[in-house]
Amino acid sequence: MADKPAEKVPRERYLETQKLVKRFDEAVAVDEVSLSVGKGEIFALLGSSGCGKSTLLRMLAGFETPTSGRILLGGQDVAGLPPYERPVNMMFQSYALFPHLDIWENVAFGLKREGLPKDEVQRRTGEMLDLVQLGQFAKRKPHQLSGGQQQRVALARSLAKKPKLLLLDEPLGALDKKLREQTQFELVNIIEKVGVTCVMVTHDQEEAMTMASRIAVMSKGRVLQVGTPQEIYEYPANRFVADFIGNVNLLEGKLTVDEADHCAVGTAIGEVQVGYGISGSAGMNVALAVRPEKVSIAKTRPAGITHNLFAGKVKEISYFGSYNNYIVVTPQGTKVKITEPNGSRHELLDITWEDDVCFWWDNTDAVVLHMVEPPKNGWVKLRHADGSSGYGQISAFWGL
């Protein structure tokens, strides 16, 4: 994959995985994953089902034994330690609360098992319940709480033992959409107050981008890109990441011009101007990624726009309240997704189905993804728009 030089690296490599591998017979679930997580960071493993993210999390917890590789926590290799000897706690998607115990007993359970003095158990349990604002519900049973409240109880129990590492497995997956959005911020605030290092697994892109300071995008057991939410979204390292995160228009073509400050790509819809050079060679195959919200649309040709201006016919319109989605088909048959915000409640939408429209984007809005060397053992060298380069799997690059 293409690694950006400006990528934020944690100041203190508190948690590290070094060439971590997990095989189940002939199937490789995690394939030489090397990651670094800083102390106090909220780090997300993001990917579709079967990408290896949950297996990686289970190895961090000690529920799975790595086939090879190391797991360093605070400089100590914990890969061979059983779960109960690791300074790690995990909050499961189902929360795994004890239904026969009240909330206070659920939070205090791990502390009692450690044999802590009664006063210490009382103090820590009270602190955790106050932290998640559930002190008044201490004597209720789990079934008497809402889904969001149960989630906070599970978090309080996970934090009560003061773990060095907190693992979250789809922490908000059991909540409905509106409650999930509200709980995201509550969860982040609680974790940041405690200052614990956190690794979370999710397949929800919005959840990862809202909660995490950095994200690792995974596919087929490998990490394809690590970066901040903005880096992952605005500067995808390859085609898979561009297509997986959010919505994107992917246009394939050939490089026709490449200068230090600009380049041009011949695509099915016409020549696309890009406001930076990519150090490529004329005729090479490239892919252009353009986010739908970067594309403007109008029924009349805009004045002053000379580059990246194309025509098409509106085939689909979706109204989402705060924005509209359009599917525009060009004369060449290419479908282009366009997202336009609704700025005013009284604004009249004059674009409708079958209208002939123009659409355009700025020459800095397209991200160029391309190969600069022939494939080598299933890998290709990728060069990003900023000039950085690195290796990635060809299957990930072409989105196969």
Tab-separated table of C-alpha atoms in Angstrom:
chain	number	residue	atom	x	y	z
A	1	MET	CA	0.000	0.000	0.000
A	2	ALA	CA	1.079	3.601	-0.372
A	3	ASP	CA	2.079	5.116	2.946
A	4	LYS	CA	1.800	8.881	3.325
A	5	PRO	CA	4.916	10.505	4.835
A	6	ALA	CA	2.689	12.792	6.895
A	7	GLU	CA	0.879	9.874	8.515
A	8	LYS	CA	0.611	10.315	12.261
A	9	VAL	CA	2.712	7.771	14.127
A	10	PRO	CA	2.042	7.341	17.867
A	11	ARG	CA	4.685	9.021	20.006
A	12	GLU	CA	4.930	6.004	22.264
A	13	ARG	CA	4.522	2.596	20.634
A	14	TYR	CA	2.563	1.164	23.538
A	15	LEU	CA	0.966	-1.742	21.680
A	16	GLU	CA	2.733	-3.399	18.765
A	17	THR	CA	2.050	-6.385	16.599
A	18	GLN	CA	5.038	-7.630	14.640
A	19	LYS	CA	4.369	-9.815	11.580
A	20	LEU	CA	1.423	-11.421	13.323
A	21	VAL	CA	0.023	-14.490	11.546
A	22	LYS	CA	-2.952	-16.718	12.334
A	23	ARG	CA	-3.731	-19.800	10.249
A	24	PHE	CA	-6.692	-22.150	10.576
A	25	ASP	CA	-5.485	-25.231	8.699
A	26	GLU	CA	-4.835	-23.913	5.186
A	27	ALA	CA	-6.792	-20.682	5.637
A	28	VAL	CA	-4.802	-17.565	6.567
A	29	ALA	CA	-7.030	-15.335	8.717
A	30	VAL	CA	-4.346	-12.791	9.675
A	31	ASP	CA	-1.380	-12.397	7.337
A	32	GLU	CA	1.779	-10.748	8.729
A	33	VAL	CA	0.054	-7.772	10.348
A	34	SER	CA	2.381	-5.178	11.903
A	35	LEU	CA	0.717	-2.295	13.748
A	36	SER	CA	1.663	0.294	16.368
A	37	VAL	CA	-0.824	1.905	18.746
A	38	GLY	CA	0.080	4.822	21.008
A	39	LYS	CA	-0.664	5.037	24.699
A	40	GLY	CA	-4.148	6.471	25.307
A	41	GLU	CA	-5.096	6.157	21.634
A	42	ILE	CA	-8.432	4.876	20.329
A	43	PHE	CA	-7.497	2.705	17.351
A	44	ALA	CA	-10.032	1.070	15.024
A	45	LEU	CA	-9.734	-2.112	12.963
A	46	LEU	CA	-12.148	-1.599	10.086
A	47	GLY	CA	-13.145	-4.076	7.417
A	48	SER	CA	-15.891	-6.243	6.011
A	49	SER	CA	-16.898	-9.627	7.432
A	50	GLY	CA	-14.136	-12.206	7.133
A	51	CYS	CA	-11.295	-9.711	6.747
A	52	GLY	CA	-9.497	-10.937	9.907
A	53	LYS	CA	-10.182	-8.019	12.242
A	54	SER	CA	-12.005	-10.067	14.914
A	55	THR	CA	-9.350	-12.787	14.809
A	56	LEU	CA	-6.699	-10.114	15.331
A	57	LEU	CA	-8.643	-8.721	18.297
A	58	ARG	CA	-8.983	-12.203	19.806
A	59	MET	CA	-5.219	-12.695	19.553
A	60	LEU	CA	-4.696	-9.419	21.411
A	61	ALA	CA	-7.076	-10.675	24.109
A	62	GLY	CA	-5.418	-14.096	24.306
A	63	PHE	CA	-8.437	-16.053	23.055
A	64	GLU	CA	-6.489	-17.168	19.973
A	65	THR	CA	-2.822	-18.179	19.843
A	66	PRO	CA	-0.804	-16.628	16.987
A	67	THR	CA	0.708	-19.020	14.473
A	68	SER	CA	3.727	-16.715	14.400
A	69	GLY	CA	4.657	-13.138	15.244
A	70	ARG	CA	4.814	-11.041	18.402
A	71	ILE	CA	2.407	-8.932	20.466
A	72	LEU	CA	4.171	-6.300	22.568
A	73	LEU	CA	2.282	-4.403	25.272
A	74	GLY	CA	4.352	-1.811	27.084
A	75	GLY	CA	7.477	-3.543	25.769
A	76	GLN	CA	6.468	-7.009	27.070
A	77	ASP	CA	5.741	-9.850	24.653
A	78	VAL	CA	2.331	-11.172	25.746
A	79	ALA	CA	1.673	-13.464	22.760
A	80	GLY	CA	2.246	-16.565	24.875
A	81	LEU	CA	0.314	-15.442	27.959
A	82	PRO	CA	-3.197	-16.764	28.698
A	83	PRO	CA	-6.016	-14.175	28.842
A	84	TYR	CA	-6.172	-14.076	32.651
A	85	GLU	CA	-2.491	-13.116	32.892
A	86	ARG	CA	-2.737	-10.219	30.442
A	87	PRO	CA	-3.490	-6.653	31.605
A	88	VAL	CA	-6.257	-6.591	28.997
A	89	ASN	CA	-10.053	-6.417	29.206
A	90	MET	CA	-12.510	-7.012	26.391
A	91	MET	CA	-16.036	-5.731	25.964
A	92	PHE	CA	-18.073	-8.076	23.806
A	93	GLN	CA	-20.717	-7.088	21.285
A	94	SER	CA	-23.395	-8.868	23.349
A	95	TYR	CA	-22.053	-7.149	26.544
A	96	ALA	CA	-22.134	-10.559	28.362
A	97	LEU	CA	-23.706	-9.111	31.513
A	98	PHE	CA	-24.740	-11.562	34.246
A	99	PRO	CA	-28.561	-11.511	34.182
A	100	HIS	CA	-28.925	-12.772	37.790
A	101	LEU	CA	-26.686	-10.013	39.227
A	102	ASP	CA	-27.605	-6.381	39.678
A	103	ILE	CA	-25.575	-3.630	38.018
A	104	TRP	CA	-23.351	-3.030	41.048
A	105	GLU	CA	-22.500	-6.748	41.292
A	106	ASN	CA	-21.794	-6.934	37.560
A	107	VAL	CA	-19.243	-4.122	37.752
A	108	ALA	CA	-17.718	-5.444	40.977
A	109	PHE	CA	-17.444	-9.053	39.760
A	110	GLY	CA	-13.891	-8.894	38.410
A	111	LEU	CA	-12.627	-6.920	41.405
A	112	LYS	CA	-13.999	-9.515	43.824
A	113	ARG	CA	-12.416	-12.316	41.806
A	114	GLU	CA	-9.065	-10.584	42.225
A	115	GLY	CA	-9.515	-10.705	45.993
A	116	LEU	CA	-9.295	-6.958	46.525
A	117	PRO	CA	-10.244	-5.546	49.933
A	118	LYS	CA	-13.950	-4.794	50.368
A	119	ASP	CA	-13.331	-1.036	50.704
A	120	GLU	CA	-11.341	-1.021	47.451
A	121	VAL	CA	-14.095	-2.910	45.641
A	122	GLN	CA	-16.681	-0.442	46.948
A	123	ARG	CA	-14.603	2.558	45.917
A	124	ARG	CA	-13.743	1.386	42.414
A	125	THR	CA	-17.243	0.120	41.654
A	126	GLY	CA	-18.763	3.402	42.778
A	127	GLU	CA	-16.258	5.381	40.714
A	128	MET	CA	-17.017	3.373	37.578
A	129	LEU	CA	-20.788	3.682	37.968
A	130	ASP	CA	-20.442	7.424	38.507
A	131	LEU	CA	-18.179	7.649	35.456
A	132	VAL	CA	-20.850	6.094	33.220
A	133	GLN	CA	-23.620	8.012	35.044
A	134	LEU	CA	-25.452	4.907	36.240
A	135	GLY	CA	-24.962	5.181	40.006
A	136	GLN	CA	-28.697	5.586	40.567
A	137	PHE	CA	-29.373	2.271	38.784
A	138	ALA	CA	-26.892	0.213	40.831
A	139	LYS	CA	-29.552	-2.167	42.207
A	140	ARG	CA	-31.319	-2.814	38.908
A	141	LYS	CA	-30.892	-5.982	36.871
A	142	PRO	CA	-29.565	-5.769	33.279
A	143	HIS	CA	-32.976	-6.483	31.728
A	144	GLN	CA	-34.342	-3.376	33.466
A	145	LEU	CA	-31.952	-1.103	31.526
A	146	SER	CA	-32.015	0.192	27.974
A	147	GLY	CA	-29.533	-1.059	25.378
A	148	GLY	CA	-27.396	2.053	25.747
A	149	GLN	CA	-27.344	1.714	29.537
A	150	GLN	CA	-26.355	-1.951	29.309
A	151	GLN	CA	-23.511	-0.960	27.015
A	152	ARG	CA	-22.243	1.527	29.621
A	153	VAL	CA	-22.441	-1.124	32.352
A	154	ALA	CA	-20.304	-3.443	30.228
A	155	LEU	CA	-17.816	-0.614	29.704
A	156	ALA	CA	-17.699	0.168	33.439
A	157	ARG	CA	-17.013	-3.502	34.215
A	158	SER	CA	-14.234	-3.574	31.604
A	159	LEU	CA	-12.584	-0.463	33.060
A	160	ALA	CA	-12.969	-1.359	36.739
A	161	LYS	CA	-9.807	-3.500	36.823
A	162	LYS	CA	-7.777	-0.647	35.276
A	163	PRO	CA	-6.551	-2.578	32.242
A	164	LYS	CA	-3.578	-1.385	30.215
A	165	LEU	CA	-5.476	-2.243	27.046
A	166	LEU	CA	-9.233	-2.139	26.384
A	167	LEU	CA	-10.614	-4.163	23.479
A	168	LEU	CA	-14.043	-3.397	22.022
A	169	ASP	CA	-15.720	-5.924	19.705
A	170	GLU	CA	-18.402	-4.125	17.667
A	171	PRO	CA	-19.222	-2.066	20.782
A	172	LEU	CA	-22.342	-0.418	19.359
A	173	GLY	CA	-23.546	-3.163	17.042
A	174	ALA	CA	-26.516	-4.101	19.248
A	175	LEU	CA	-27.945	-0.546	19.301
A	176	ASP	CA	-30.315	1.083	16.841
A	177	LYS	CA	-28.936	3.785	14.547
A	178	LYS	CA	-30.030	6.869	16.502
A	179	LEU	CA	-28.917	5.511	19.873
A	180	ARG	CA	-25.663	4.318	18.303
A	181	GLU	CA	-24.856	7.819	17.055
A	182	GLN	CA	-25.561	9.314	20.491
A	183	THR	CA	-23.582	6.645	22.342
A	184	GLN	CA	-20.477	7.022	20.150
A	185	PHE	CA	-19.579	10.348	21.734
A	186	GLU	CA	-20.405	9.153	25.251
A	187	LEU	CA	-18.136	6.149	24.812
A	188	VAL	CA	-15.230	8.235	23.496
A	189	ASN	CA	-15.553	10.750	26.336
A	190	ILE	CA	-15.483	7.993	28.975
A	191	ILE	CA	-12.458	6.264	27.440
A	192	GLU	CA	-10.568	9.547	27.129
A	193	LYS	CA	-11.340	10.458	30.762
A	194	VAL	CA	-9.828	7.178	31.937
A	195	GLY	CA	-6.892	7.484	29.506
A	196	VAL	CA	-6.844	3.774	28.630
A	197	THR	CA	-5.405	2.550	25.322
A	198	CYS	CA	-8.232	1.147	23.220
A	199	VAL	CA	-8.489	-1.056	20.132
A	200	MET	CA	-11.944	-1.474	18.641
A	201	VAL	CA	-13.270	-3.691	15.855
A	202	THR	CA	-16.077	-2.503	13.621
A	203	HIS	CA	-17.453	-2.881	10.119
A	204	ASP	CA	-19.302	0.445	10.467
A	205	GLN	CA	-17.322	3.171	8.685
A	206	GLU	CA	-19.097	6.064	10.401
A	207	GLU	CA	-18.486	4.492	13.799
A	208	ALA	CA	-14.764	4.109	13.108
A	209	MET	CA	-14.398	7.629	11.737
A	210	THR	CA	-16.329	9.171	14.639
A	211	MET	CA	-14.646	7.323	17.490
A	212	ALA	CA	-11.085	6.488	16.417
A	213	SER	CA	-8.025	8.719	16.253
A	214	ARG	CA	-6.559	6.338	13.671
A	215	ILE	CA	-7.975	3.523	11.547
A	216	ALA	CA	-6.478	0.385	10.010
A	217	VAL	CA	-8.437	-0.811	6.965
A	218	MET	CA	-8.213	-4.598	6.562
A	219	SER	CA	-9.006	-6.998	3.740
A	220	LYS	CA	-8.186	-10.700	3.338
A	221	GLY	CA	-6.123	-10.753	6.524
A	222	ARG	CA	-3.899	-7.819	5.595
A	223	VAL	CA	-3.778	-4.162	6.594
A	224	LEU	CA	-4.131	-2.043	3.461
A	225	GLN	CA	-3.835	1.422	5.012
A	226	VAL	CA	-3.392	3.053	8.417
A	227	GLY	CA	-4.196	6.707	8.983
A	228	THR	CA	-6.435	9.282	10.576
A	229	PRO	CA	-10.081	9.331	9.435
A	230	GLN	CA	-9.306	12.316	7.199
A	231	GLU	CA	-6.272	10.615	5.633
A	232	ILE	CA	-8.194	7.408	4.979
A	233	TYR	CA	-11.096	9.269	3.377
A	234	GLU	CA	-9.319	12.022	1.450
A	235	TYR	CA	-6.109	10.161	0.532
A	236	PRO	CA	-6.941	6.473	0.023
A	237	ALA	CA	-3.831	4.394	-0.624
A	238	ASN	CA	-5.473	2.085	-3.134
A	239	ARG	CA	-8.667	1.330	-4.955
A	240	PHE	CA	-10.047	-1.020	-2.302
A	241	VAL	CA	-9.791	1.644	0.432
A	242	ALA	CA	-11.263	4.336	-1.823
A	243	ASP	CA	-14.239	2.125	-2.647
A	244	PHE	CA	-14.721	0.714	0.867
A	245	ILE	CA	-14.727	4.040	2.756
A	246	GLY	CA	-17.773	6.111	1.899
A	247	ASN	CA	-19.052	6.533	-1.651
A	248	VAL	CA	-16.732	7.169	-4.556
A	249	ASN	CA	-16.685	7.477	-8.331
A	250	LEU	CA	-13.890	5.333	-9.764
A	251	LEU	CA	-12.850	6.202	-13.317
A	252	GLU	CA	-10.291	4.061	-15.092
A	253	GLY	CA	-8.092	5.501	-17.813
A	254	LYS	CA	-4.616	6.152	-19.124
A	255	LEU	CA	-2.172	8.889	-18.196
A	256	THR	CA	-1.833	11.325	-21.089
A	257	VAL	CA	0.072	14.220	-19.479
A	258	ASP	CA	2.324	14.272	-16.426
A	259	GLU	CA	4.090	17.473	-15.393
A	260	ALA	CA	5.449	18.554	-12.015
A	261	ASP	CA	2.345	20.560	-11.125
A	262	HIS	CA	-0.407	18.771	-13.052
A	263	CYS	CA	-1.361	15.699	-15.032
A	264	ALA	CA	-4.190	14.545	-17.268
A	265	VAL	CA	-5.980	11.221	-17.579
A	266	GLY	CA	-7.982	10.012	-20.558
A	267	THR	CA	-11.154	8.299	-19.316
A	268	ALA	CA	-14.368	7.010	-20.854
A	269	ILE	CA	-16.107	10.337	-20.142
A	270	GLY	CA	-13.258	12.490	-21.476
A	271	GLU	CA	-9.974	13.963	-20.316
A	272	VAL	CA	-9.712	14.678	-16.587
A	273	GLN	CA	-7.293	17.374	-15.380
A	274	VAL	CA	-5.557	16.750	-12.037
A	275	GLY	CA	-3.876	19.585	-10.140
A	276	TYR	CA	-0.631	17.771	-9.283
A	277	GLY	CA	1.935	15.552	-10.939
A	278	ILE	CA	2.317	11.857	-10.131
A	279	SER	CA	5.748	10.938	-11.601
A	280	GLY	CA	4.208	8.432	-13.973
A	281	SER	CA	4.700	7.607	-17.632
A	282	ALA	CA	2.440	8.349	-20.587
A	283	GLY	CA	0.034	5.551	-21.407
A	284	MET	CA	0.120	3.881	-17.994
A	285	ASN	CA	-3.142	2.566	-16.541
A	286	VAL	CA	-4.522	4.583	-13.644
A	287	ALA	CA	-7.717	4.909	-11.626
A	288	LEU	CA	-9.236	8.205	-10.515
A	289	ALA	CA	-11.252	8.431	-7.286
A	290	VAL	CA	-13.694	11.342	-6.989
A	291	ARG	CA	-16.028	11.618	-3.994
A	292	PRO	CA	-19.688	12.388	-4.882
A	293	GLU	CA	-19.789	15.446	-2.607
A	294	LYS	CA	-16.886	16.982	-4.555
A	295	VAL	CA	-18.953	16.987	-7.750
A	296	SER	CA	-21.212	19.952	-8.595
A	297	ILE	CA	-24.311	19.699	-10.775
A	298	ALA	CA	-26.422	22.237	-12.711
A	299	LYS	CA	-28.901	22.339	-15.580
A	300	THR	CA	-26.970	25.084	-17.353
A	301	ARG	CA	-23.310	25.256	-18.275
A	302	PRO	CA	-21.447	27.187	-15.535
A	303	ALA	CA	-19.418	30.260	-16.451
A	304	GLY	CA	-15.677	30.153	-15.874
A	305	ILE	CA	-15.370	26.353	-15.680
A	306	THR	CA	-12.947	25.093	-18.324
A	307	HIS	CA	-11.691	21.760	-16.943
A	308	ASN	CA	-13.394	18.590	-15.752
A	309	LEU	CA	-16.775	19.691	-17.095
A	310	PHE	CA	-18.975	16.901	-18.440
A	311	ALA	CA	-22.581	16.320	-19.516
A	312	GLY	CA	-25.112	13.621	-18.736
A	313	LYS	CA	-28.720	12.741	-18.025
A	314	VAL	CA	-30.239	12.323	-14.539
A	315	LYS	CA	-31.440	8.745	-14.079
A	316	GLU	CA	-31.930	8.455	-10.320
A	317	ILE	CA	-32.628	10.903	-7.466
A	318	SER	CA	-32.663	10.039	-3.757
A	319	TYR	CA	-33.796	12.552	-1.133
A	320	PHE	CA	-32.161	12.185	2.303
A	321	GLY	CA	-33.323	15.389	3.969
A	322	SER	CA	-29.996	17.154	4.405
A	323	TYR	CA	-28.776	16.181	0.938
A	324	ASN	CA	-29.803	14.729	-2.419
A	325	ASN	CA	-28.082	11.919	-4.304
A	326	TYR	CA	-28.098	11.942	-8.092
A	327	ILE	CA	-27.070	9.237	-10.529
A	328	VAL	CA	-26.083	10.849	-13.819
A	329	VAL	CA	-25.354	8.740	-16.906
A	330	THR	CA	-22.997	10.200	-19.507
A	331	PRO	CA	-23.421	9.681	-23.267
A	332	GLN	CA	-20.683	7.031	-23.010
A	333	GLY	CA	-22.783	5.067	-20.488
A	334	THR	CA	-20.702	5.880	-17.373
A	335	LYS	CA	-22.675	6.329	-14.149
A	336	VAL	CA	-21.542	9.211	-11.924
A	337	LYS	CA	-22.769	9.643	-8.328
A	338	ILE	CA	-23.296	13.224	-7.162
A	339	THR	CA	-24.236	14.446	-3.672
A	340	GLU	CA	-25.680	17.935	-3.256
A	341	PRO	CA	-26.522	19.468	0.159
A	342	ASN	CA	-29.944	20.981	0.813
A	343	GLY	CA	-29.018	24.409	2.102
A	344	SER	CA	-32.512	25.789	2.617
A	345	ARG	CA	-35.863	24.278	3.556
A	346	HIS	CA	-37.564	26.468	0.972
A	347	GLU	CA	-35.045	25.909	-1.783
A	348	LEU	CA	-36.712	24.640	-4.944
A	349	LEU	CA	-35.068	21.608	-6.512
A	350	ASP	CA	-35.168	22.315	-10.246
A	351	ILE	CA	-33.355	19.117	-11.265
A	352	THR	CA	-35.533	16.086	-11.880
A	353	TRP	CA	-35.449	12.725	-13.649
A	354	GLU	CA	-34.314	12.658	-17.302
A	355	ASP	CA	-32.976	16.230	-17.135
A	356	ASP	CA	-29.867	17.004	-19.169
A	357	VAL	CA	-27.273	18.388	-16.761
A	358	CYS	CA	-23.660	19.451	-16.513
A	359	PHE	CA	-21.382	18.264	-13.723
A	360	TRP	CA	-17.852	19.181	-12.751
A	361	TRP	CA	-15.202	19.078	-10.031
A	362	ASP	CA	-12.059	20.958	-9.092
A	363	ASN	CA	-8.763	19.652	-10.457
A	364	THR	CA	-7.491	18.958	-6.913
A	365	ASP	CA	-10.473	16.786	-5.935
A	366	ALA	CA	-9.504	13.631	-7.851
A	367	VAL	CA	-7.110	11.142	-6.228
A	368	VAL	CA	-4.890	9.212	-8.647
A	369	LEU	CA	-4.317	5.525	-7.907
A	370	HIS	CA	-1.993	3.613	-10.166
A	371	MET	CA	0.726	1.006	-10.576
A	372	VAL	CA	4.289	2.182	-11.238
A	373	GLU	CA	5.993	-1.232	-11.369
A	374	PRO	CA	4.898	-4.623	-12.761
A	375	PRO	CA	3.381	-7.067	-10.256
A	376	LYS	CA	5.944	-9.018	-8.228
A	377	ASN	CA	4.719	-12.185	-6.463
A	378	GLY	CA	1.165	-10.852	-6.297
A	379	TRP	CA	2.282	-7.401	-5.079
A	380	VAL	CA	2.581	-4.086	-6.881
A	381	LYS	CA	4.379	-0.891	-6.048
A	382	LEU	CA	1.854	1.929	-5.716
A	383	ARG	CA	2.512	5.634	-5.949
A	384	HIS	CA	0.135	8.033	-4.258
A	385	ALA	CA	-0.771	11.503	-5.458
A	386	ASP	CA	1.594	13.095	-2.934
A	387	GLY	CA	4.556	11.222	-4.383
A	388	SER	CA	4.900	8.611	-1.651
A	389	SER	CA	5.002	4.941	-2.572
A	390	GLY	CA	4.805	1.489	-1.048
A	391	TYR	CA	3.749	-2.072	-1.793
A	392	GLY	CA	0.219	-3.465	-1.828
A	393	GLN	CA	-1.565	-6.533	-3.112
A	394	ILE	CA	-2.760	-6.309	-6.680
A	395	SER	CA	-6.122	-7.778	-5.640
A	396	ALA	CA	-6.562	-4.924	-3.153
A	397	PHE	CA	-5.495	-2.308	-5.692
A	398	TRP	CA	-7.904	-3.392	-8.392
A	399	GLY	CA	-10.638	-4.109	-5.881
A	400	LEU	CA	-10.907	-7.797	-6.797
